[in-house]
Amino acid sequence: MKLLTHNLLSSKSLKGVKVGYPLRIVAKDVKINESKFNKEFVKKIIPKLDWQVFINAAVQIGHNNDLSDELIDDYENNDEFLKKVHHLLVEIEIINGELICPETDRVFPISDGIPNLLLNVNEVP
């Protein structure tokens, strides 16, 4: 699971959960897959990210890359910054671990890079 995916996931569909975001990450196996830097993609995706959730996720898996808690001004023209974001968004993948609901502590497994957010019958509202 990539951090880009994590930024979009929630456990709001669980019974009794109002927000369910952001899910906490416990990474057991993290892999780095180098890929060609796509500056335009990164520039377009940054405004769609919840920046604080993205940074916290990077910290949780031990790969912050010295990015600040605040999105920097004029990031579109800072190639070094964009490359760091690209690395976190695209190249780092959580292979095995867990996502944890912030309201219920319900654990969702990540296996072979795929988060399983399927609910049990008794968890559906």
CSV table of N, CA, C and O in Angstrom, one decimal:
chain,number,residue,atom,x,y,z
A,1,MET,N,0.8,-1.2,0.0
A,1,MET,CA,0.0,0.0,0.0
A,1,MET,C,0.9,1.2,0.0
A,1,MET,O,1.8,1.3,0.8
A,2,LYS,N,0.6,2.1,-0.9
A,2,LYS,CA,1.4,3.4,-0.9
A,2,LYS,C,0.7,4.4,0.0
A,2,LYS,O,-0.4,4.4,0.3
A,3,LEU,N,1.5,5.4,0.3
A,3,LEU,CA,1.0,6.5,1.2
A,3,LEU,C,-0.1,7.3,0.5
A,3,LEU,O,-0.9,7.9,1.1
A,4,LEU,N,0.0,7.4,-0.8
A,4,LEU,CA,-1.1,8.0,-1.6
A,4,LEU,C,-2.4,7.3,-1.3
A,4,LEU,O,-3.4,8.0,-1.1
A,5,THR,N,-2.4,6.0,-1.3
A,5,THR,CA,-3.6,5.3,-1.0
A,5,THR,C,-4.1,5.5,0.4
A,5,THR,O,-5.3,5.8,0.7
A,6,HIS,N,-3.2,5.5,1.3
A,6,HIS,CA,-3.5,5.7,2.7
A,6,HIS,C,-4.2,7.1,2.9
A,6,HIS,O,-5.1,7.2,3.7
A,7,ASN,N,-3.8,8.1,2.2
A,7,ASN,CA,-4.4,9.4,2.4
A,7,ASN,C,-5.8,9.4,2.0
A,7,ASN,O,-6.5,10.4,2.4
A,8,LEU,N,-6.3,8.4,1.3
A,8,LEU,CA,-7.7,8.4,0.8
A,8,LEU,C,-8.6,7.5,1.6
A,8,LEU,O,-9.8,7.5,1.5
A,9,LEU,N,-8.0,6.6,2.5
A,9,LEU,CA,-8.8,5.6,3.2
A,9,LEU,C,-9.4,6.1,4.5
A,9,LEU,O,-8.7,6.9,5.2
A,10,SER,N,-10.5,5.6,4.9
A,10,SER,CA,-11.1,5.8,6.2
A,10,SER,C,-11.9,4.6,6.6
A,10,SER,O,-12.2,3.7,5.8
A,11,SER,N,-12.3,4.6,7.9
A,11,SER,CA,-13.1,3.5,8.4
A,11,SER,C,-14.5,4.0,8.8
A,11,SER,O,-15.1,3.4,9.6
A,12,LYS,N,-14.9,5.0,8.0
A,12,LYS,CA,-16.2,5.6,8.3
A,12,LYS,C,-17.4,4.7,8.2
A,12,LYS,O,-18.4,4.9,8.7
A,13,SER,N,-17.2,3.6,7.4
A,13,SER,CA,-18.3,2.7,7.2
A,13,SER,C,-18.5,1.7,8.4
A,13,SER,O,-19.5,1.0,8.4
A,14,LEU,N,-17.6,1.8,9.4
A,14,LEU,CA,-17.8,1.0,10.6
A,14,LEU,C,-19.0,1.5,11.4
A,14,LEU,O,-19.1,2.7,11.6
A,15,LYS,N,-19.7,0.6,12.0
A,15,LYS,CA,-20.8,1.0,12.9
A,15,LYS,C,-20.3,1.9,14.0
A,15,LYS,O,-19.3,1.6,14.7
A,16,GLY,N,-20.9,3.0,14.2
A,16,GLY,CA,-20.6,3.9,15.3
A,16,GLY,C,-19.4,4.9,15.0
A,16,GLY,O,-19.1,5.7,15.9
A,17,VAL,N,-18.8,4.8,13.9
A,17,VAL,CA,-17.7,5.6,13.5
A,17,VAL,C,-18.2,6.9,12.8
A,17,VAL,O,-19.0,6.8,11.8
A,18,LYS,N,-17.8,8.1,13.3
A,18,LYS,CA,-18.3,9.3,12.6
A,18,LYS,C,-17.3,9.8,11.6
A,18,LYS,O,-17.7,10.3,10.5
A,19,VAL,N,-16.0,9.7,11.8
A,19,VAL,CA,-15.0,10.2,10.8
A,19,VAL,C,-14.1,9.1,10.3
A,19,VAL,O,-14.0,8.9,9.1
A,20,GLY,N,-13.5,8.4,11.2
A,20,GLY,CA,-12.6,7.2,10.8
A,20,GLY,C,-11.4,7.6,10.0
A,20,GLY,O,-10.9,6.8,9.2
A,21,TYR,N,-10.9,8.8,10.2
A,21,TYR,CA,-9.8,9.3,9.4
A,21,TYR,C,-8.9,10.2,10.3
A,21,TYR,O,-9.5,10.9,11.1
A,22,PRO,N,-7.7,10.1,10.1
A,22,PRO,CA,-6.9,9.1,9.3
A,22,PRO,C,-6.6,7.8,10.1
A,22,PRO,O,-6.6,7.8,11.3
A,23,LEU,N,-6.5,6.8,9.3
A,23,LEU,CA,-6.1,5.5,9.9
A,23,LEU,C,-4.7,5.5,10.3
A,23,LEU,O,-3.8,6.0,9.6
A,24,ARG,N,-4.4,4.9,11.5
A,24,ARG,CA,-3.0,4.8,12.0
A,24,ARG,C,-2.3,3.7,11.3
A,24,ARG,O,-3.0,2.7,11.0
A,25,ILE,N,-1.1,3.8,11.0
A,25,ILE,CA,-0.3,2.8,10.3
A,25,ILE,C,0.7,2.1,11.2
A,25,ILE,O,1.4,2.8,11.9
A,26,VAL,N,0.7,0.8,11.2
A,26,VAL,CA,1.7,0.0,11.8
A,26,VAL,C,2.3,-0.8,10.7
A,26,VAL,O,1.7,-1.8,10.2
A,27,ALA,N,3.5,-0.4,10.3
A,27,ALA,CA,4.2,-1.1,9.1
A,27,ALA,C,5.1,-2.2,9.7
A,27,ALA,O,6.0,-1.9,10.5
A,28,LYS,N,5.0,-3.4,9.2
A,28,LYS,CA,5.8,-4.5,9.5
A,28,LYS,C,6.9,-4.8,8.5
A,28,LYS,O,7.9,-5.3,8.8
A,29,ASP,N,6.5,-4.5,7.2
A,29,ASP,CA,7.4,-4.7,6.1
A,29,ASP,C,7.2,-3.6,5.1
A,29,ASP,O,6.1,-3.5,4.5
A,30,VAL,N,8.3,-2.8,4.9
A,30,VAL,CA,8.2,-1.7,3.9
A,30,VAL,C,9.2,-1.9,2.8
A,30,VAL,O,10.4,-2.3,3.1
A,31,LYS,N,8.8,-1.7,1.6
A,31,LYS,CA,9.7,-1.9,0.5
A,31,LYS,C,9.8,-0.6,-0.3
A,31,LYS,O,8.9,0.2,-0.4
A,32,ILE,N,11.0,-0.4,-0.9
A,32,ILE,CA,11.2,0.8,-1.7
A,32,ILE,C,11.4,0.3,-3.1
A,32,ILE,O,12.3,-0.5,-3.4
A,33,ASN,N,10.6,0.8,-4.0
A,33,ASN,CA,10.7,0.5,-5.5
A,33,ASN,C,11.0,1.8,-6.2
A,33,ASN,O,10.1,2.7,-6.3
A,34,GLU,N,12.2,2.0,-6.7
A,34,GLU,CA,12.5,3.2,-7.4
A,34,GLU,C,11.6,3.3,-8.7
A,34,GLU,O,11.4,2.3,-9.4
A,35,SER,N,11.2,4.6,-9.0
A,35,SER,CA,10.5,4.8,-10.2
A,35,SER,C,10.9,6.2,-10.8
A,35,SER,O,11.4,7.0,-10.0
A,36,LYS,N,10.7,6.4,-12.0
A,36,LYS,CA,11.0,7.6,-12.7
A,36,LYS,C,10.3,8.8,-12.1
A,36,LYS,O,9.1,8.7,-11.9
A,37,PHE,N,11.0,9.8,-11.8
A,37,PHE,CA,10.4,11.0,-11.2
A,37,PHE,C,9.4,11.7,-12.2
A,37,PHE,O,9.8,12.0,-13.3
A,38,ASN,N,8.2,11.9,-11.8
A,38,ASN,CA,7.2,12.5,-12.6
A,38,ASN,C,6.7,13.8,-11.9
A,38,ASN,O,5.8,13.9,-11.1
A,39,LYS,N,7.4,14.9,-12.3
A,39,LYS,CA,7.2,16.2,-11.7
A,39,LYS,C,5.8,16.7,-11.8
A,39,LYS,O,5.2,17.2,-10.8
A,40,GLU,N,5.2,16.5,-13.0
A,40,GLU,CA,3.9,17.0,-13.2
A,40,GLU,C,2.8,16.3,-12.4
A,40,GLU,O,1.9,16.9,-11.8
A,41,PHE,N,3.0,15.0,-12.2
A,41,PHE,CA,2.1,14.2,-11.4
A,41,PHE,C,2.1,14.7,-9.9
A,41,PHE,O,1.1,14.9,-9.3
A,42,VAL,N,3.4,14.8,-9.4
A,42,VAL,CA,3.5,15.2,-8.0
A,42,VAL,C,3.0,16.6,-7.8
A,42,VAL,O,2.3,16.9,-6.8
A,43,LYS,N,3.2,17.6,-8.7
A,43,LYS,CA,2.7,18.9,-8.6
A,43,LYS,C,1.1,18.9,-8.6
A,43,LYS,O,0.5,19.7,-7.8
A,44,LYS,N,0.5,18.0,-9.3
A,44,LYS,CA,-0.9,18.0,-9.4
A,44,LYS,C,-1.6,17.3,-8.2
A,44,LYS,O,-2.7,17.6,-7.8
A,45,ILE,N,-0.8,16.3,-7.6
A,45,ILE,CA,-1.4,15.5,-6.5
A,45,ILE,C,-1.3,16.2,-5.2
A,45,ILE,O,-2.1,16.0,-4.3
A,46,ILE,N,-0.3,17.0,-5.0
A,46,ILE,CA,0.0,17.7,-3.7
A,46,ILE,C,-1.3,18.5,-3.2
A,46,ILE,O,-1.6,18.3,-2.0
A,47,PRO,N,-1.9,19.3,-4.0
A,47,PRO,CA,-3.1,20.0,-3.5
A,47,PRO,C,-4.2,19.1,-3.1
A,47,PRO,O,-5.1,19.5,-2.3
A,48,LYS,N,-4.2,17.9,-3.5
A,48,LYS,CA,-5.3,16.9,-3.2
A,48,LYS,C,-5.1,16.1,-1.9
A,48,LYS,O,-5.9,15.4,-1.4
A,49,LEU,N,-3.8,16.2,-1.4
A,49,LEU,CA,-3.4,15.5,-0.2
A,49,LEU,C,-3.9,16.2,1.0
A,49,LEU,O,-3.9,17.4,1.0
A,50,ASP,N,-4.2,15.5,2.0
A,50,ASP,CA,-4.3,16.1,3.4
A,50,ASP,C,-2.8,16.0,3.9
A,50,ASP,O,-2.3,15.0,4.2
A,51,TRP,N,-2.2,17.2,3.8
A,51,TRP,CA,-0.7,17.3,4.0
A,51,TRP,C,-0.3,16.7,5.4
A,51,TRP,O,0.6,16.0,5.5
A,52,GLN,N,-1.0,17.1,6.4
A,52,GLN,CA,-0.7,16.7,7.7
A,52,GLN,C,-0.8,15.2,7.9
A,52,GLN,O,0.0,14.5,8.5
A,53,VAL,N,-1.8,14.6,7.3
A,53,VAL,CA,-2.0,13.2,7.4
A,53,VAL,C,-0.9,12.5,6.6
A,53,VAL,O,-0.3,11.5,7.0
A,54,PHE,N,-0.5,13.0,5.5
A,54,PHE,CA,0.6,12.5,4.7
A,54,PHE,C,1.9,12.5,5.5
A,54,PHE,O,2.6,11.5,5.5
A,55,ILE,N,2.2,13.6,6.1
A,55,ILE,CA,3.5,13.7,6.9
A,55,ILE,C,3.4,12.8,8.1
A,55,ILE,O,4.4,12.1,8.4
A,56,ASN,N,2.3,12.7,8.8
A,56,ASN,CA,2.2,11.8,9.9
A,56,ASN,C,2.3,10.3,9.5
A,56,ASN,O,3.0,9.5,10.2
A,57,ALA,N,1.8,10.0,8.3
A,57,ALA,CA,1.9,8.6,7.8
A,57,ALA,C,3.4,8.3,7.5
A,57,ALA,O,3.9,7.2,7.9
A,58,ALA,N,4.1,9.2,6.9
A,58,ALA,CA,5.5,9.0,6.6
A,58,ALA,C,6.3,8.8,7.9
A,58,ALA,O,7.2,8.0,8.0
A,59,VAL,N,6.0,9.6,9.0
A,59,VAL,CA,6.6,9.5,10.3
A,59,VAL,C,6.3,8.1,10.9
A,59,VAL,O,7.2,7.4,11.4
A,60,GLN,N,5.1,7.7,10.8
A,60,GLN,CA,4.7,6.4,11.3
A,60,GLN,C,5.4,5.2,10.7
A,60,GLN,O,5.7,4.2,11.4
A,61,ILE,N,5.8,5.3,9.5
A,61,ILE,CA,6.5,4.2,8.8
A,61,ILE,C,8.0,4.5,8.8
A,61,ILE,O,8.8,3.7,8.3
A,62,GLY,N,8.5,5.6,9.4
A,62,GLY,CA,9.9,5.9,9.6
A,62,GLY,C,10.6,6.4,8.3
A,62,GLY,O,11.8,6.2,8.1
A,63,HIS,N,9.8,7.1,7.5
A,63,HIS,CA,10.4,7.6,6.2
A,63,HIS,C,10.0,9.1,6.0
A,63,HIS,O,9.5,9.4,4.9
A,64,ASN,N,10.2,10.0,6.9
A,64,ASN,CA,9.7,11.3,6.8
A,64,ASN,C,10.5,12.1,5.7
A,64,ASN,O,10.0,13.0,5.1
A,65,ASN,N,11.8,11.8,5.5
A,65,ASN,CA,12.6,12.5,4.5
A,65,ASN,C,12.7,14.0,4.8
A,65,ASN,O,12.9,14.8,3.9
A,66,ASP,N,12.7,14.4,6.1
A,66,ASP,CA,12.9,15.8,6.5
A,66,ASP,C,11.8,16.8,5.9
A,66,ASP,O,12.1,17.9,5.7
A,67,LEU,N,10.7,16.3,5.6
A,67,LEU,CA,9.6,17.2,5.1
A,67,LEU,C,9.0,17.9,6.3
A,67,LEU,O,8.8,17.3,7.3
A,68,SER,N,8.6,19.2,6.1
A,68,SER,CA,8.1,19.9,7.3
A,68,SER,C,6.6,19.6,7.4
A,68,SER,O,5.9,19.1,6.5
A,69,ASP,N,6.1,19.9,8.6
A,69,ASP,CA,4.6,19.7,8.9
A,69,ASP,C,3.7,20.7,8.0
A,69,ASP,O,2.6,20.4,7.9
A,70,GLU,N,4.3,21.7,7.5
A,70,GLU,CA,3.6,22.7,6.7
A,70,GLU,C,4.0,22.6,5.3
A,70,GLU,O,5.2,22.4,5.0
A,71,LEU,N,3.1,22.6,4.3
A,71,LEU,CA,3.5,22.6,2.9
A,71,LEU,C,4.2,23.9,2.6
A,71,LEU,O,3.7,25.0,3.0
A,72,ILE,N,5.3,23.8,2.0
A,72,ILE,CA,6.1,25.0,1.7
A,72,ILE,C,5.5,25.8,0.6
A,72,ILE,O,4.8,25.3,-0.3
A,73,ASP,N,5.8,27.1,0.6
A,73,ASP,CA,5.4,28.0,-0.4
A,73,ASP,C,6.1,27.7,-1.7
A,73,ASP,O,7.3,27.3,-1.7
A,74,ASP,N,5.5,27.9,-2.8
A,74,ASP,CA,6.2,27.8,-4.1
A,74,ASP,C,6.8,26.4,-4.3
A,74,ASP,O,7.8,26.2,-5.0
A,75,TYR,N,6.1,25.4,-3.8
A,75,TYR,CA,6.6,24.0,-3.9
A,75,TYR,C,6.7,23.5,-5.4
A,75,TYR,O,7.5,22.7,-5.7
A,76,GLU,N,5.8,24.1,-6.2
A,76,GLU,CA,5.8,23.7,-7.6
A,76,GLU,C,7.1,24.0,-8.3
A,76,GLU,O,7.4,23.3,-9.3
A,77,ASN,N,7.9,24.9,-7.8
A,77,ASN,CA,9.2,25.2,-8.5
A,77,ASN,C,10.4,24.7,-7.7
A,77,ASN,O,11.6,25.1,-7.9
A,78,ASN,N,10.2,23.8,-6.7
A,78,ASN,CA,11.3,23.3,-5.9
A,78,ASN,C,11.5,21.8,-6.2
A,78,ASN,O,10.8,20.9,-5.6
A,79,ASP,N,12.3,21.5,-7.1
A,79,ASP,CA,12.5,20.1,-7.6
A,79,ASP,C,13.0,19.2,-6.5
A,79,ASP,O,12.6,18.0,-6.4
A,80,GLU,N,13.8,19.7,-5.6
A,80,GLU,CA,14.3,18.8,-4.5
A,80,GLU,C,13.1,18.4,-3.6
A,80,GLU,O,13.0,17.2,-3.2
A,81,PHE,N,12.3,19.3,-3.3
A,81,PHE,CA,11.1,19.1,-2.5
A,81,PHE,C,10.1,18.1,-3.2
A,81,PHE,O,9.7,17.1,-2.6
A,82,LEU,N,9.9,18.3,-4.5
A,82,LEU,CA,9.0,17.5,-5.3
A,82,LEU,C,9.5,16.0,-5.4
A,82,LEU,O,8.8,15.1,-5.3
A,83,LYS,N,10.8,15.9,-5.4
A,83,LYS,CA,11.4,14.6,-5.5
A,83,LYS,C,11.3,13.8,-4.2
A,83,LYS,O,11.0,12.6,-4.1
A,84,LYS,N,11.3,14.5,-3.1
A,84,LYS,CA,11.1,13.9,-1.7
A,84,LYS,C,9.7,13.5,-1.6
A,84,LYS,O,9.4,12.4,-1.1
A,85,VAL,N,8.7,14.3,-2.1
A,85,VAL,CA,7.3,13.9,-2.0
A,85,VAL,C,7.1,12.7,-3.0
A,85,VAL,O,6.4,11.8,-2.6
A,86,HIS,N,7.6,12.8,-4.2
A,86,HIS,CA,7.5,11.6,-5.1
A,86,HIS,C,8.0,10.3,-4.5
A,86,HIS,O,7.3,9.3,-4.6
A,87,HIS,N,9.1,10.4,-3.8
A,87,HIS,CA,9.7,9.2,-3.1
A,87,HIS,C,8.7,8.6,-2.1
A,87,HIS,O,8.4,7.4,-2.1
A,88,LEU,N,8.1,9.5,-1.3
A,88,LEU,CA,7.1,9.0,-0.3
A,88,LEU,C,5.8,8.5,-0.9
A,88,LEU,O,5.3,7.5,-0.4
A,89,LEU,N,5.3,9.2,-1.9
A,89,LEU,CA,4.1,8.9,-2.5
A,89,LEU,C,4.1,7.6,-3.4
A,89,LEU,O,3.2,6.8,-3.4
A,90,VAL,N,5.2,7.5,-4.2
A,90,VAL,CA,5.2,6.5,-5.2
A,90,VAL,C,6.2,5.4,-5.0
A,90,VAL,O,5.9,4.2,-5.4
A,91,GLU,N,7.3,5.6,-4.4
A,91,GLU,CA,8.3,4.6,-4.3
A,91,GLU,C,8.3,3.8,-3.0
A,91,GLU,O,8.7,2.6,-3.0
A,92,ILE,N,7.7,4.3,-2.0
A,92,ILE,CA,7.6,3.5,-0.7
A,92,ILE,C,6.3,2.8,-0.7
A,92,ILE,O,5.2,3.3,-0.9
A,93,GLU,N,6.4,1.5,-0.3
A,93,GLU,CA,5.2,0.7,-0.3
A,93,GLU,C,5.2,-0.2,1.0
A,93,GLU,O,6.2,-0.8,1.3
A,94,ILE,N,4.1,-0.1,1.7
A,94,ILE,CA,3.9,-1.0,2.9
A,94,ILE,C,3.4,-2.3,2.4
A,94,ILE,O,2.3,-2.4,1.8
A,95,ILE,N,4.2,-3.3,2.6
A,95,ILE,CA,3.9,-4.7,2.1
A,95,ILE,C,3.0,-5.4,3.1
A,95,ILE,O,2.0,-6.0,2.7
A,96,ASN,N,3.4,-5.4,4.4
A,96,ASN,CA,2.7,-6.0,5.4
A,96,ASN,C,2.6,-5.1,6.6
A,96,ASN,O,3.5,-4.4,7.0
A,97,GLY,N,1.4,-5.1,7.2
A,97,GLY,CA,1.2,-4.2,8.4
A,97,GLY,C,-0.2,-4.1,8.8
A,97,GLY,O,-1.0,-5.0,8.4
A,98,GLU,N,-0.6,-3.0,9.4
A,98,GLU,CA,-2.0,-2.8,9.8
A,98,GLU,C,-2.4,-1.4,9.7
A,98,GLU,O,-1.6,-0.5,9.8
A,99,LEU,N,-3.7,-1.2,9.4
A,99,LEU,CA,-4.3,0.1,9.5
A,99,LEU,C,-5.2,0.0,10.7
A,99,LEU,O,-6.0,-1.0,10.9
A,100,ILE,N,-5.3,1.1,11.5
A,100,ILE,CA,-6.1,1.1,12.8
A,100,ILE,C,-7.0,2.2,12.8
A,100,ILE,O,-6.6,3.4,12.6
A,101,CYS,N,-8.3,2.0,13.0
A,101,CYS,CA,-9.3,3.0,13.1
A,101,CYS,C,-9.0,3.9,14.3
A,101,CYS,O,-8.8,3.4,15.4
A,102,PRO,N,-9.0,5.2,14.1
A,102,PRO,CA,-8.7,6.1,15.2
A,102,PRO,C,-9.8,6.2,16.2
A,102,PRO,O,-9.6,6.7,17.3
A,103,GLU,N,-11.1,5.7,15.9
A,103,GLU,CA,-12.2,5.8,16.9
A,103,GLU,C,-12.5,4.5,17.6
A,103,GLU,O,-13.0,4.6,18.7
A,104,THR,N,-12.2,3.4,17.0
A,104,THR,CA,-12.6,2.1,17.6
A,104,THR,C,-11.3,1.2,17.8
A,104,THR,O,-11.5,0.2,18.5
A,105,ASP,N,-10.2,1.6,17.3
A,105,ASP,CA,-9.0,0.7,17.3
A,105,ASP,C,-9.2,-0.6,16.6
A,105,ASP,O,-8.4,-1.5,16.7
A,106,ARG,N,-10.2,-0.7,15.7
A,106,ARG,CA,-10.4,-1.9,14.8
A,106,ARG,C,-9.1,-1.9,13.9
A,106,ARG,O,-8.7,-1.0,13.3
A,107,VAL,N,-8.6,-3.1,13.8
A,107,VAL,CA,-7.4,-3.4,13.0
A,107,VAL,C,-7.8,-3.9,11.6
A,107,VAL,O,-8.5,-4.9,11.6
A,108,PHE,N,-7.2,-3.3,10.6
A,108,PHE,CA,-7.4,-3.8,9.2
A,108,PHE,C,-6.0,-4.2,8.7
A,108,PHE,O,-5.1,-3.4,8.7
A,109,PRO,N,-5.9,-5.5,8.3
A,109,PRO,CA,-4.6,-5.9,7.8
A,109,PRO,C,-4.1,-5.4,6.5
A,109,PRO,O,-5.0,-5.1,5.6
A,110,ILE,N,-2.9,-5.3,6.3
A,110,ILE,CA,-2.3,-5.0,5.0
A,110,ILE,C,-1.4,-6.2,4.7
A,110,ILE,O,-0.5,-6.6,5.4
A,111,SER,N,-1.8,-6.9,3.6
A,111,SER,CA,-1.0,-8.2,3.2
A,111,SER,C,-0.6,-8.1,1.8
A,111,SER,O,-1.5,-7.8,0.9
A,112,ASP,N,0.6,-8.3,1.5
A,112,ASP,CA,1.1,-8.2,0.1
A,112,ASP,C,0.8,-6.9,-0.5
A,112,ASP,O,0.5,-6.8,-1.7
A,113,GLY,N,0.8,-5.8,0.3
A,113,GLY,CA,0.6,-4.5,-0.2
A,113,GLY,C,-0.8,-4.1,-0.4
A,113,GLY,O,-1.1,-3.0,-0.8
A,114,ILE,N,-1.8,-4.9,0.0
A,114,ILE,CA,-3.2,-4.7,-0.2
A,114,ILE,C,-3.9,-4.5,1.1
A,114,ILE,O,-3.9,-5.4,2.0
A,115,PRO,N,-4.4,-3.3,1.4
A,115,PRO,CA,-5.2,-3.1,2.7
A,115,PRO,C,-6.6,-3.8,2.5
A,115,PRO,O,-7.2,-3.7,1.5
A,116,ASN,N,-7.0,-4.5,3.6
A,116,ASN,CA,-8.2,-5.2,3.6
A,116,ASN,C,-9.2,-4.5,4.6
A,116,ASN,O,-9.0,-4.6,5.8
A,117,LEU,N,-10.1,-3.7,4.0
A,117,LEU,CA,-11.0,-2.9,4.9
A,117,LEU,C,-12.4,-3.6,4.8
A,117,LEU,O,-13.4,-2.9,5.1
A,118,LEU,N,-12.5,-4.8,4.5
A,118,LEU,CA,-13.8,-5.5,4.5
A,118,LEU,C,-14.3,-5.6,6.0
A,118,LEU,O,-13.5,-5.9,6.9
A,119,LEU,N,-15.6,-5.4,6.1
A,119,LEU,CA,-16.2,-5.4,7.5
A,119,LEU,C,-16.9,-6.7,7.7
A,119,LEU,O,-17.4,-7.4,6.8
A,120,ASN,N,-17.0,-7.1,9.0
A,120,ASN,CA,-17.8,-8.2,9.4
A,120,ASN,C,-19.2,-7.8,9.5
A,120,ASN,O,-19.5,-6.6,9.6
A,121,VAL,N,-20.2,-8.7,9.4
A,121,VAL,CA,-21.6,-8.4,9.3
A,121,VAL,C,-22.0,-7.6,10.6
A,121,VAL,O,-22.8,-6.6,10.4
A,122,ASN,N,-21.5,-7.9,11.7
A,122,ASN,CA,-21.8,-7.2,12.9
A,122,ASN,C,-21.2,-5.8,13.0
A,122,ASN,O,-21.5,-5.0,13.9
A,123,GLU,N,-20.4,-5.4,12.1
A,123,GLU,CA,-19.7,-4.1,12.1
A,123,GLU,C,-20.4,-3.1,11.1
A,123,GLU,O,-20.1,-1.9,11.1
A,124,VAL,N,-21.3,-3.6,10.4
A,124,VAL,CA,-22.0,-2.7,9.4
A,124,VAL,C,-23.2,-2.0,10.1
A,124,VAL,O,-24.0,-2.7,10.8
A,125,PRO,N,-23.3,-0.7,9.9
A,125,PRO,CA,-24.4,0.0,10.5
A,125,PRO,C,-25.8,-0.4,10.0
A,125,PRO,O,-26.0,-0.9,9.0
